[in-house]
Coordinates of C-alpha atoms in Angstrom, one line a residue:
Chain N
X30 CA 9.7 -13.0 6.0
X31 CA 7.2 -12.7 3.3
X32 CA 7.4 -16.4 2.4
X33 CA 8.6 -18.0 5.6
X34 CA 5.3 -19.4 6.8
X35 CA 4.5 -21.3 3.7
X36 CA 5.4 -24.9 3.3
X37 CA 7.4 -25.5 0.1
X38 CA 5.9 -28.7 -0.9
X39 CA 5.8 -29.3 -4.7
X40 CA 3.5 -31.3 -6.8
X41 CA 6.1 -31.1 -9.5
X42 CA 5.6 -34.5 -11.0
X43 CA 2.3 -33.1 -12.4
X44 CA 4.0 -30.5 -14.5
X45 CA 7.1 -31.4 -16.5
X46 CA 6.9 -29.6 -19.8
X47 CA 6.2 -25.9 -19.7
X48 CA 5.3 -24.0 -22.9
X49 CA 3.7 -20.6 -22.6
X50 CA 1.0 -19.6 -25.0
X51 CA 2.0 -17.4 -28.0
X52 CA 0.0 -14.5 -26.4
X53 CA 1.9 -15.0 -23.2
X54 CA 5.3 -15.0 -24.9
X55 CA 4.4 -11.8 -26.8
X56 CA 3.5 -10.1 -23.5
X57 CA 6.6 -11.3 -21.9
X58 CA 8.7 -9.8 -24.7
X59 CA 6.9 -6.6 -24.3
X60 CA 7.7 -6.4 -20.6
X61 CA 11.3 -7.3 -21.2
X62 CA 11.6 -4.4 -23.6
X63 CA 10.5 -1.9 -20.8
X64 CA 13.9 -2.2 -19.1
X65 CA 17.4 -1.2 -20.3
X66 CA 19.5 -3.7 -22.2
X67 CA 21.0 -6.2 -19.9
X68 CA 18.5 -5.5 -17.1
X69 CA 15.9 -8.1 -18.3
X70 CA 15.8 -9.5 -14.9
X71 CA 13.7 -6.5 -13.9
X72 CA 10.8 -8.2 -15.8
X73 CA 10.7 -11.1 -13.4
X74 CA 7.6 -10.1 -11.4
X75 CA 5.5 -9.2 -14.4
X76 CA 6.5 -12.5 -16.0
X77 CA 5.8 -14.5 -12.9
X78 CA 2.2 -13.0 -12.9
X79 CA 1.8 -14.2 -16.5
X80 CA 3.3 -17.6 -15.7
X81 CA 0.8 -18.0 -12.8
X82 CA -2.2 -17.0 -15.0
X83 CA -1.1 -19.7 -17.3
X84 CA -0.2 -22.6 -15.0
X85 CA -2.0 -21.5 -11.8
X86 CA 1.0 -21.8 -9.4
X87 CA 4.8 -21.8 -9.2
X88 CA 6.0 -25.4 -9.9
X89 CA 9.7 -25.8 -10.3
X90 CA 9.4 -26.4 -14.0
X91 CA 7.4 -23.1 -14.4
X92 CA 10.1 -21.2 -12.5
X93 CA 12.9 -22.9 -14.5
X94 CA 11.2 -21.8 -17.7
X95 CA 11.1 -18.2 -16.4
X96 CA 14.8 -18.4 -15.6
X97 CA 15.5 -19.7 -19.1
X98 CA 13.5 -16.8 -20.7
X99 CA 15.3 -14.2 -18.6
X100 CA 18.7 -16.0 -19.0
X101 CA 19.3 -16.1 -15.3
X102 CA 19.9 -18.8 -12.8
X103 CA 16.9 -20.8 -11.6
X104 CA 17.7 -19.9 -8.0
X105 CA 17.2 -16.2 -8.8
X106 CA 13.7 -17.1 -9.8
X107 CA 13.0 -19.4 -6.8
X108 CA 14.1 -16.8 -4.3
X109 CA 11.9 -14.1 -5.8
X110 CA 8.8 -16.2 -6.3
X111 CA 9.0 -17.4 -2.7
X112 CA 9.5 -13.9 -1.4
X113 CA 6.4 -12.4 -2.7
X114 CA 3.1 -13.5 -1.3
X115 CA 1.0 -13.4 -4.6
X116 CA 2.9 -16.4 -5.9
X117 CA 1.3 -19.7 -4.9
X118 CA 4.2 -22.1 -4.1
X119 CA 1.7 -24.9 -3.9
X120 CA -1.1 -26.1 -6.1
X121 CA -4.3 -24.2 -5.6
X122 CA -8.0 -24.5 -6.5
X123 CA -9.6 -23.0 -9.6
X124 CA -10.5 -19.9 -7.7
X125 CA -8.3 -18.5 -4.9
X126 CA -10.2 -16.2 -2.5
X127 CA -7.9 -14.2 -0.5
X128 CA -9.5 -12.6 2.6
X129 CA -7.9 -9.6 4.3
X130 CA -7.2 -10.3 8.0
X131 CA -5.4 -7.0 9.1
X132 CA -6.8 -4.5 11.7
X133 CA -9.4 -2.5 9.7
X134 CA -10.9 -5.5 8.1
X135 CA -10.7 -7.5 11.4
X136 CA -12.6 -4.8 13.3
X137 CA -15.3 -4.9 10.7
X138 CA -15.9 -8.6 10.8
X139 CA -13.2 -10.4 8.7
X140 CA -13.1 -13.4 11.1
X141 CA -16.9 -14.0 10.6
X142 CA -16.5 -13.8 6.8
X143 CA -13.7 -16.2 6.8
X144 CA -15.5 -18.7 8.9
X145 CA -18.6 -18.4 6.7
X146 CA -16.5 -18.9 3.6
X147 CA -14.9 -22.1 5.1
X148 CA -18.3 -23.4 6.0
X149 CA -19.8 -22.7 2.5
X150 CA -17.0 -24.1 0.5
X151 CA -16.2 -26.9 2.9
X152 CA -12.6 -25.9 2.5
X153 CA -10.1 -25.3 5.2
X154 CA -7.6 -22.4 5.0
X155 CA -4.8 -23.0 2.5
X156 CA -6.5 -26.2 1.3
X157 CA -8.1 -27.1 -2.0
X158 CA -11.9 -27.7 -1.6
X159 CA -13.0 -31.2 -2.3
X160 CA -14.5 -30.1 -5.7
X161 CA -11.3 -28.4 -6.6
X162 CA -12.9 -25.1 -7.1
X163 CA -11.7 -23.1 -4.2
X164 CA -8.6 -22.3 -2.2
X165 CA -9.2 -19.8 0.7
X166 CA -6.3 -17.9 2.0
X167 CA -5.7 -15.1 4.5
X168 CA -3.8 -12.1 3.2
X169 CA -2.6 -8.8 4.7
X170 CA -4.0 -5.4 3.9
X171 CA -5.3 -5.1 0.4
X172 CA -5.6 -1.3 0.4
X173 CA -9.4 -1.5 0.4
X174 CA -10.0 -0.7 4.0
X175 CA -12.8 1.7 3.2
X176 CA -14.8 -1.4 2.1
X177 CA -13.9 -3.6 4.9
X178 CA -14.1 -6.5 5.2
X179 CA -12.7 -7.3 1.8
X180 CA -11.3 -10.1 -0.3
X181 CA -9.7 -10.5 -3.7
X182 CA -10.3 -13.2 -6.4
X183 CA -8.2 -13.8 -9.4
X184 CA -10.1 -14.0 -12.7
X185 CA -8.8 -15.3 -16.0
X186 CA -11.7 -13.5 -17.7
X187 CA -10.2 -10.2 -16.6
X188 CA -6.9 -11.0 -18.1
X189 CA -5.6 -12.4 -15.0
X190 CA -6.5 -9.3 -13.0
X191 CA -7.8 -9.5 -9.4
X192 CA -11.4 -8.7 -8.6
X193 CA -11.8 -6.9 -5.3
X194 CA -14.9 -7.7 -3.3
X195 CA -15.7 -5.1 -0.7
X196 CA -18.2 -4.7 2.2
X197 CA -18.4 -8.5 2.3
X198 CA -21.6 -10.0 3.8
X199 CA -22.8 -13.7 3.8
X200 CA -25.1 -12.7 0.8
X201 CA -22.0 -11.4 -1.2
X202 CA -20.1 -14.6 -0.4
X203 CA -23.1 -16.7 -1.5
X204 CA -23.1 -14.9 -4.9
X205 CA -19.3 -15.0 -5.1
X206 CA -19.0 -18.8 -4.7
X207 CA -21.9 -19.6 -6.9
X208 CA -20.4 -17.7 -9.9
X209 CA -18.6 -19.5 -12.7
X210 CA -16.3 -17.0 -14.4
X211 CA -14.2 -18.8 -16.8
Chain Y
X12 CA -15.7 22.1 2.3
X13 CA -12.2 22.9 1.3
X14 CA -10.6 23.3 -2.1
X15 CA -9.9 20.2 -4.2
X16 CA -6.7 20.2 -6.2
X17 CA -6.5 16.4 -7.0
X18 CA -10.0 15.3 -7.0
X19 CA -12.0 18.3 -8.4
X20 CA -13.0 16.4 -11.5
X21 CA -13.0 12.9 -10.2
X22 CA -16.8 12.5 -10.5
X23 CA -16.9 13.9 -14.0
X24 CA -18.3 11.2 -16.3
X25 CA -15.6 9.5 -18.5
X26 CA -12.8 11.3 -16.6
X27 CA -10.8 8.1 -16.9
X28 CA -10.4 8.8 -20.6
X29 CA -7.8 11.1 -22.1
X30 CA -10.5 13.0 -24.1
X31 CA -12.5 14.0 -21.1
X32 CA -9.5 14.6 -18.9
X33 CA -8.1 16.9 -21.5
X34 CA -11.4 18.7 -22.0
X35 CA -11.5 19.4 -18.3
X36 CA -8.1 21.3 -18.5
X37 CA -5.8 18.2 -18.4
X38 CA -2.3 18.2 -19.8
X39 CA -2.0 22.0 -19.6
X40 CA 0.7 21.5 -17.1
X41 CA 2.7 19.5 -19.6
X42 CA 2.3 22.2 -22.2
X43 CA 3.3 24.9 -19.8
X44 CA 6.4 23.1 -18.3
X45 CA 7.8 21.7 -21.5
X46 CA 7.2 24.8 -23.6
X47 CA 7.7 27.7 -21.2
X48 CA 9.8 26.5 -18.3
X49 CA 13.3 25.0 -17.7
X50 CA 13.5 21.8 -15.7
X51 CA 15.0 23.8 -12.7
X52 CA 12.2 26.2 -12.8
X53 CA 9.7 23.3 -12.3
X54 CA 11.8 22.1 -9.3
X55 CA 11.9 25.7 -7.9
X56 CA 8.1 25.8 -8.0
X57 CA 7.8 22.5 -6.1
X58 CA 10.3 23.8 -3.5
X59 CA 8.2 27.0 -3.1
X60 CA 5.0 25.0 -2.7
X61 CA 6.3 23.3 0.5
X62 CA 4.8 20.0 -0.8
X63 CA 5.7 17.1 1.4
X64 CA 6.0 13.4 0.6
X65 CA 2.5 12.0 0.8
X66 CA 3.6 8.4 1.3
X67 CA 3.9 8.8 4.9
X68 CA 7.4 10.3 5.8
X69 CA 6.3 13.8 4.9
X70 CA 9.8 14.9 3.7
X71 CA 9.8 18.0 1.5
X72 CA 9.4 16.8 -2.0
X73 CA 11.3 19.8 -3.6
X74 CA 14.3 19.3 -1.3
X75 CA 14.3 15.5 -2.3
X76 CA 14.4 16.5 -5.9
X77 CA 17.3 19.0 -5.1
X78 CA 19.4 16.2 -3.9
X79 CA 19.3 14.4 -7.2
X80 CA 22.9 14.0 -8.5
X81 CA 23.3 14.9 -12.2
X82 CA 26.5 13.4 -13.5
X83 CA 27.1 13.8 -17.2
X84 CA 26.1 10.8 -19.4
X85 CA 24.3 8.9 -16.7
X86 CA 20.6 8.3 -17.0
X87 CA 18.4 9.5 -14.2
X88 CA 15.1 7.9 -13.1
X89 CA 11.8 8.9 -11.6
X90 CA 10.0 6.0 -10.0
X91 CA 6.5 6.4 -8.6
X92 CA 5.7 4.5 -5.5
X93 CA 2.3 3.1 -6.1
X94 CA 2.9 0.1 -3.8
X95 CA 0.2 1.3 -1.4
X96 CA 0.1 -1.4 1.4
X97 CA 0.0 0.5 4.8
X98 CA -3.0 -0.9 6.6
X99 CA -5.7 1.9 6.5
X100 CA -4.4 3.5 3.4
X101 CA -6.3 3.3 0.1
X102 CA -6.0 6.8 -1.4
X103 CA -3.6 6.1 -4.1
X104 CA -5.7 3.2 -5.5
X105 CA -8.7 5.6 -5.4
X106 CA -6.8 8.2 -7.4
X107 CA -5.3 5.9 -10.0
X108 CA -8.5 4.1 -10.5
X109 CA -10.7 7.0 -11.0
X110 CA -8.5 9.6 -12.5
X111 CA -5.4 7.8 -14.0
X112 CA -4.3 10.7 -16.2
X113 CA -3.7 12.9 -13.1
X114 CA -0.8 10.6 -12.2
X115 CA 0.4 10.3 -15.8
X116 CA 0.4 14.2 -16.3
X117 CA 2.3 14.5 -12.9
X118 CA 4.8 12.0 -14.0
X119 CA 5.5 13.7 -17.4
X120 CA 6.1 17.0 -15.7
X121 CA 8.1 15.6 -12.9
X122 CA 10.2 13.5 -15.1
X123 CA 10.9 16.6 -17.2
X124 CA 12.0 18.5 -14.1
X125 CA 14.4 15.7 -13.1
X126 CA 15.7 15.0 -16.5
X127 CA 14.4 11.4 -16.7
X128 CA 13.9 9.7 -20.0
X129 CA 12.5 6.4 -18.7
X130 CA 10.2 6.5 -15.7
X131 CA 8.4 3.7 -13.9
X132 CA 5.2 3.5 -11.8
X133 CA 5.6 0.6 -9.4
X134 CA 2.0 -0.6 -8.5
X135 CA 1.3 -3.2 -6.0
X136 CA 0.6 -6.5 -7.8
X137 CA -2.8 -7.0 -6.2
X138 CA -4.0 -4.0 -8.1
X139 CA -3.6 -5.6 -11.5
X140 CA -6.8 -4.0 -12.6
X141 CA -5.4 -0.6 -11.8
X142 CA -2.4 -1.5 -13.9
X143 CA -4.6 -2.2 -16.8
X144 CA -6.3 1.3 -16.4
X145 CA -2.8 3.0 -16.2
X146 CA -1.6 1.2 -19.2
X147 CA -4.5 2.3 -21.2
X148 CA -4.0 5.9 -20.0
X149 CA -0.4 5.8 -21.0
X150 CA -1.3 4.6 -24.4
X151 CA -3.8 7.4 -24.9
X152 CA -1.3 10.0 -23.8
X153 CA 1.2 8.6 -26.1
X154 CA -1.2 8.6 -29.1
X155 CA -1.9 12.2 -28.3
X156 CA 1.8 13.1 -28.3
X157 CA 2.4 13.7 -24.7
X158 CA 4.7 10.8 -24.3
X159 CA 7.3 9.1 -26.4
X160 CA 9.9 10.9 -28.7
X161 CA 10.0 14.6 -29.1
X162 CA 7.0 15.4 -26.9
X163 CA 4.9 18.4 -28.3
X164 CA 7.9 19.1 -30.6
X165 CA 10.0 20.2 -27.7
X166 CA 12.7 17.7 -28.1
X167 CA 12.0 16.1 -24.8
X168 CA 11.7 12.2 -24.9
X169 CA 10.0 10.2 -22.3
X170 CA 8.9 6.6 -21.9
X171 CA 6.6 5.7 -19.1
X172 CA 6.1 2.2 -17.9
X173 CA 3.9 0.5 -15.3
X174 CA 5.5 -2.3 -13.2
X175 CA 3.7 -4.8 -11.2
X176 CA 4.8 -5.8 -7.7
X177 CA 4.3 -9.3 -6.3
X178 CA 2.7 -8.7 -2.8
X179 CA 5.1 -7.3 -0.3
X180 CA 4.5 -4.4 2.0
X181 CA 8.3 -3.8 2.4
X182 CA 8.5 -2.8 -1.2
X183 CA 6.8 0.5 -0.2
X184 CA 10.2 1.4 1.4
X185 CA 11.9 3.1 -1.5
X186 CA 15.1 1.2 -1.6
X187 CA 13.3 -2.2 -1.3
X188 CA 11.1 -0.9 -4.2
X189 CA 14.2 -0.3 -6.2
X190 CA 15.5 -3.8 -5.5
X191 CA 12.2 -5.2 -6.4
X192 CA 12.1 -3.2 -9.7
X193 CA 15.5 -4.7 -10.5
X194 CA 14.0 -8.1 -10.2
X195 CA 15.2 -9.1 -6.8
X196 CA 13.7 -9.8 -3.3
X197 CA 12.5 -6.6 -1.7
X198 CA 15.4 -6.2 0.8
X199 CA 15.9 -2.6 1.7
X200 CA 19.4 -1.2 1.0
X201 CA 21.7 0.4 3.5
X202 CA 21.8 4.2 3.3
X203 CA 23.8 6.1 2.3
X204 CA 24.2 6.1 -0.6
X205 CA 20.7 7.4 -1.0
X206 CA 18.7 6.7 -4.2
X207 CA 19.3 10.4 -5.2
X208 CA 22.9 9.4 -5.8
X209 CA 22.7 5.7 -6.4
X210 CA 19.2 4.4 -7.1
X211 CA 17.7 2.3 -9.9
X212 CA 20.5 0.3 -11.7
X213 CA 23.0 2.4 -9.7
X214 CA 21.9 5.6 -11.2
X215 CA 20.5 8.8 -9.6
X216 CA 16.8 8.2 -8.9
X217 CA 13.9 10.0 -7.1
X218 CA 11.1 7.9 -5.7
X219 CA 7.8 9.7 -5.0
X220 CA 4.4 8.7 -3.9
X221 CA 1.5 8.8 -6.3
X222 CA -0.3 11.6 -4.5
X223 CA 3.0 13.7 -4.3
X224 CA 3.5 13.3 -8.0
X225 CA -0.1 14.1 -8.9
X226 CA 0.1 17.3 -6.8
X227 CA 3.0 18.6 -9.0
X228 CA 0.5 19.1 -11.8
X229 CA -1.5 21.7 -9.9
X230 CA 1.7 23.3 -8.7
X231 CA 2.9 23.8 -12.2
X232 CA -0.3 25.2 -13.4
X233 CA -0.8 27.6 -10.5
X234 CA 2.6 28.2 -9.0
X235 CA 4.2 27.0 -5.9
X236 CA 3.4 30.1 -3.9
X237 CA -0.3 29.7 -4.6
X238 CA -0.1 26.1 -3.3
X239 CA 1.7 27.2 -0.1
X240 CA -1.3 29.5 0.6
X241 CA -3.4 26.5 1.0
X242 CA -3.2 24.5 4.3
X243 CA -1.6 25.6 7.5
X244 CA 1.9 26.5 8.4
X245 CA 4.4 23.9 7.1
X246 CA 1.5 21.6 6.2
X247 CA 0.8 23.2 2.8
X248 CA -1.8 22.1 0.3
X249 CA -4.3 19.3 0.4
X250 CA -4.1 15.8 1.5
X251 CA -6.0 12.7 0.6
X252 CA -7.3 11.0 3.8
X253 CA -8.5 7.4 3.4
X254 CA -11.0 7.0 6.4
X255 CA -12.1 3.4 7.5
X256 CA -13.3 1.6 10.5
X257 CA -16.4 2.3 12.4
X258 CA -17.3 5.4 10.5
X259 CA -20.8 6.3 9.1
X260 CA -19.3 7.3 5.8
X261 CA -15.7 5.7 5.3
X262 CA -13.9 6.7 2.0
X263 CA -11.3 9.0 0.5
X264 CA -11.5 12.6 1.3
X265 CA -9.4 15.4 -0.2
X266 CA -9.0 17.8 2.8
X267 CA -7.2 21.2 3.1
X268 CA -4.5 20.5 5.7
X269 CA -5.7 22.2 9.0
X270 CA -9.2 20.9 9.2
X271 CA -9.9 19.9 12.8
X272 CA -10.0 16.2 13.6
X273 CA -13.4 16.7 15.2
X274 CA -14.8 18.3 11.9
X275 CA -13.3 15.4 9.9
X276 CA -14.8 12.7 12.0
X277 CA -18.2 14.3 12.7
X278 CA -18.7 16.9 10.0
X279 CA -21.3 16.5 7.2
X280 CA -18.7 17.0 4.5
X281 CA -16.5 14.2 5.9
X282 CA -17.2 11.0 7.8
X283 CA -20.4 12.0 9.5
X284 CA -19.5 10.4 12.8
X285 CA -19.3 7.0 14.3
X286 CA -21.9 4.3 13.3
X287 CA -25.2 4.6 15.0
X288 CA -25.4 3.7 18.6
X289 CA -21.7 3.7 19.1
X290 CA -19.0 6.1 20.3
X291 CA -15.4 6.8 19.4
X292 CA -12.9 4.8 21.4
X293 CA -9.6 5.3 19.5
X294 CA -8.1 6.5 16.3
X295 CA -5.0 5.4 14.3
X296 CA -4.6 8.6 12.3
X297 CA -1.9 8.0 9.7
X298 CA -1.7 4.4 8.7
X299 CA -1.1 1.3 11.0
X300 CA 2.5 2.3 11.8
X301 CA 1.6 5.5 13.8
X302 CA 0.8 5.5 17.4
X303 CA -2.9 4.9 18.3
X304 CA -4.5 7.5 20.4
X305 CA -7.7 7.3 22.6
X306 CA -10.6 9.5 21.6
X307 CA -9.9 12.4 24.0
X308 CA -6.2 12.8 22.7
X309 CA -7.0 12.6 19.0
X310 CA -9.7 15.3 19.4
X311 CA -7.7 17.6 21.6
X312 CA -4.0 18.0 22.5
X313 CA -2.9 17.6 26.0
X314 CA -3.0 21.3 26.3
X315 CA -6.7 21.3 25.4
X316 CA -6.2 22.8 21.9
X317 CA -8.4 21.4 19.1
X318 CA -6.2 18.7 17.2
X319 CA -6.0 19.5 13.4
X320 CA -5.3 17.4 10.5
X321 CA -1.9 18.6 9.8
X322 CA 1.7 17.2 10.2
X323 CA 2.4 19.5 13.1
X324 CA -0.9 19.4 15.1
X325 CA -1.1 15.5 15.0
X326 CA 2.5 15.3 16.2
X327 CA 1.9 17.7 19.1
X328 CA 2.9 16.1 22.3
X329 CA 5.4 13.8 20.6
X330 CA 4.8 10.1 21.0
X331 CA 3.8 10.6 24.7
X332 CA 0.4 12.1 23.7
X333 CA 0.5 12.8 20.0
X334 CA 0.9 10.7 16.8
X335 CA 1.6 11.4 13.1
X336 CA -0.3 12.3 9.9
X337 CA 1.7 9.6 8.1
X338 CA 0.1 8.3 4.9
X339 CA -3.4 9.7 5.7
X340 CA -4.8 6.1 6.6
X341 CA -7.3 7.2 9.2
X342 CA -8.7 4.2 11.2
X343 CA -11.5 5.0 13.6
X344 CA -12.5 2.5 16.2
X345 CA -15.6 2.4 18.4
X346 CA -16.1 0.9 21.9
X347 CA -16.6 -2.6 20.4
X348 CA -12.9 -2.7 19.4
X349 CA -10.7 -4.9 21.5
X350 CA -7.3 -3.0 21.5
X351 CA -5.3 -6.2 22.4
X352 CA -6.7 -8.0 19.4
X353 CA -6.2 -5.1 17.0
X354 CA -2.7 -4.7 18.1
X355 CA -2.2 -8.4 17.6
X356 CA -3.4 -8.2 14.0
X357 CA -0.9 -5.3 13.3
X358 CA 2.0 -7.1 15.1
X359 CA 1.2 -10.2 13.0
X360 CA 1.1 -8.0 9.9
X361 CA 4.6 -6.5 10.5
X362 CA 5.9 -10.0 11.4
X363 CA 4.6 -11.3 8.1
X364 CA 5.9 -8.4 6.2
X365 CA 9.4 -8.2 7.7
X366 CA 11.9 -9.0 5.0
X367 CA 14.1 -10.8 7.5
X368 CA 17.4 -8.9 6.8
X369 CA 17.8 -7.4 10.3
X370 CA 17.6 -9.7 13.4
X371 CA 15.8 -7.1 15.6
X372 CA 13.0 -6.9 13.2
X373 CA 12.9 -10.4 11.9
X374 CA 12.9 -12.0 15.5
X375 CA 11.3 -9.1 17.4
X376 CA 8.2 -8.8 15.3
X377 CA 7.7 -12.6 15.9
X378 CA 8.2 -12.3 19.6
X379 CA 5.7 -9.4 19.8
X380 CA 3.1 -11.2 17.7
X381 CA 3.5 -14.4 19.8
X382 CA 3.3 -12.6 23.2
X383 CA 0.2 -10.8 22.0
X384 CA -1.2 -14.0 20.8
X385 CA -0.8 -15.4 24.2
X386 CA -2.4 -12.4 26.0
X387 CA -5.3 -12.5 23.5
X388 CA -5.9 -16.1 24.2
X389 CA -6.0 -15.7 28.0
X390 CA -2.6 -17.2 28.5
X391 CA -0.5 -14.1 29.2
X392 CA 1.1 -13.0 32.5
X393 CA 1.7 -9.5 33.8
X394 CA 5.4 -9.5 32.9
X395 CA 4.4 -9.9 29.3
X396 CA 3.3 -6.2 29.1
X397 CA 6.7 -4.9 30.0
X398 CA 8.2 -7.6 27.8
X399 CA 6.4 -6.2 24.8
X400 CA 7.5 -2.7 25.7
X401 CA 11.1 -4.0 26.0
X402 CA 11.1 -5.8 22.7
X403 CA 9.5 -2.8 20.9
X404 CA 12.3 -0.6 22.3
X405 CA 15.0 -3.0 21.1
X406 CA 13.6 -3.0 17.6
X407 CA 13.2 0.8 17.3
X408 CA 16.0 2.6 15.5
X409 CA 18.0 -0.7 15.1
X410 CA 17.1 -1.7 11.6
X411 CA 18.2 -0.8 8.1
X412 CA 14.7 0.5 7.2
X413 CA 11.8 2.1 9.0
X414 CA 9.7 -1.2 9.1
X415 CA 11.3 -1.9 12.4
X416 CA 10.0 1.4 13.8
X417 CA 6.7 0.9 12.2
X418 CA 6.3 -2.4 13.9
X419 CA 7.5 -1.2 17.2
X420 CA 5.3 2.0 17.5
X421 CA 1.9 0.5 17.4
X422 CA 2.6 -2.0 20.1
X423 CA 4.3 0.6 22.3
X424 CA 1.5 3.1 21.8
X425 CA -1.3 0.6 22.5
X426 CA 0.3 -0.2 25.9
X427 CA 1.1 3.4 26.6
X428 CA -2.5 4.4 26.3
X429 CA -4.5 1.1 26.9
X430 CA -2.4 -0.6 29.6
X431 CA -5.4 -1.3 31.7
X432 CA -7.0 -3.2 28.8
X433 CA -3.9 -5.5 28.5
X434 CA -4.0 -6.1 32.3
X435 CA -7.7 -6.8 32.3
X436 CA -7.0 -9.5 29.5
X437 CA -4.4 -11.1 31.7
X438 CA -6.3 -11.0 35.0
X439 CA -9.6 -12.1 33.5
X440 CA -8.7 -14.7 31.0
X441 CA -12.1 -16.5 31.0
X442 CA -14.1 -13.3 30.5
X443 CA -11.6 -11.7 28.1
X444 CA -11.6 -14.8 25.8
X445 CA -15.4 -14.8 25.4
X446 CA -16.5 -14.0 21.8
X447 CA -16.8 -10.3 21.4
X448 CA -15.6 -9.4 25.0
X449 CA -14.2 -6.0 25.3
X450 CA -12.6 -4.3 28.3
X451 CA -15.3 -1.7 29.6
X452 CA -13.5 -0.1 32.4
X453 CA -12.0 3.4 32.5
X454 CA -9.0 4.3 30.3
X455 CA -6.2 5.6 32.5
X456 CA -3.0 6.6 30.8
X457 CA 0.2 4.7 31.9

């Protein structure tokens, strides 16, 4: 199952009151308008992406707020957020670097890249680095196999979009982790 | 070098913009279809073209359109499957990123043919930057009067929306995609009813791949018969092949179906061969789900004929000695590739991506991954090989959706063609677990 291997440990005490920004609320309303009346639940994935851009991860309070906006039960949000791998069910570092581990990237050196990343950031897989800047994760195929090995990083400066890094080498990694985007 | 129908203008500067795309002849298909053709006439051209679904299954697109139920007073939907996630496949991302209006134009023409008034493009969430590109393209098309109310004064209304997924391979399966689009977990639906009868929100729906929909534009402009003249036999037209692995020049190539595999791997117009100093060992020709073939069988069929890049030629020999064109995700591996390890990463992928609904897939994919893990780490025993074959057989054909088959085939095929390599791993654990160690012996088919 897409979400089955992740521990569902919450640091919920840290987030109690959730209030999305005015810009986020406007985007959310636009997304809801894309679906027929009464089918507002369709907007859940786009809204979860917005929520994650604002709060960084899926705390219970954030998911409850999404349920409130969509007028659905909280469990309907929990089961969706935990199914899709892009939503972080635990707190993460400022930058999440997700390295592809599937066949085409593996045969082109993904394991060496991952080891190098861990060494350079001093962070173990799925853990936040001591300086709070990084969480390194393994992901499955990113549809960038022509540039294997590859990874993605989410950037607020690109309106929450993910930047793909392809043809990864230690030099590219050095540059990547030295950059301050926000 | 063959003809290019989808990517002819992809290197034109500024082709991402409406203005340049239009200048290069874009949106003529919308004008032609909406002003001079009936919806059924458009469908007829697609039927004549022989265009087959480019997502992987290769089902005739026109026939799929023909199945669409058209009850009075019920909305119909066209949903574009842009959830490209099959390992080895990155052609749709390339197309959408570089020439977004090709998909938008195809969506308008196809929606018109199917009678859809709202259509969705479901893009995998990781490609948020592609979503931003598509949203901009939609806005430009709308401002130019090609979307929205009363398009080009013809009375046809269409709204087009881009929808972000959340990271789940299974949502590439069309009914899982529809569940996801409805805001639920991506659990595939039991069929029948098929989406053509009961799809999005219970309404008749067609789900087509990005490349399929983009091809409709050329078909409308030039006619289905012209399209059918390109390619070979029932493999008509062109296909985007995303080539990766140990190639000199990996990337996305638009080929006329029927090019020989040898030409594709070694030809100057294509991948230019295997990286220096190495030689081809194996190929997964159509995305990770299709059977892996050793070099000799991918280049020539068992009867000694040259293998071609077409649905039929790649399938020649069935699964015993053949494979499938699938999505066009072409993964080439040289002699440094450990087949056991590669198979393990694929088995782990399917285990991770199984939605968990059907026990054979939920449990079986995990078993296969664990057994392969044990062999890879030098802890396997000789019974494990047949155990893998047995588990694969018990998944295949026993699940709601094709993910079960997709998980079973790569494991079964790796053992079918590389059994000696698995045996070597088990019999020589110390040697096999050394960093970079790869079986060097002869390949003998099981």
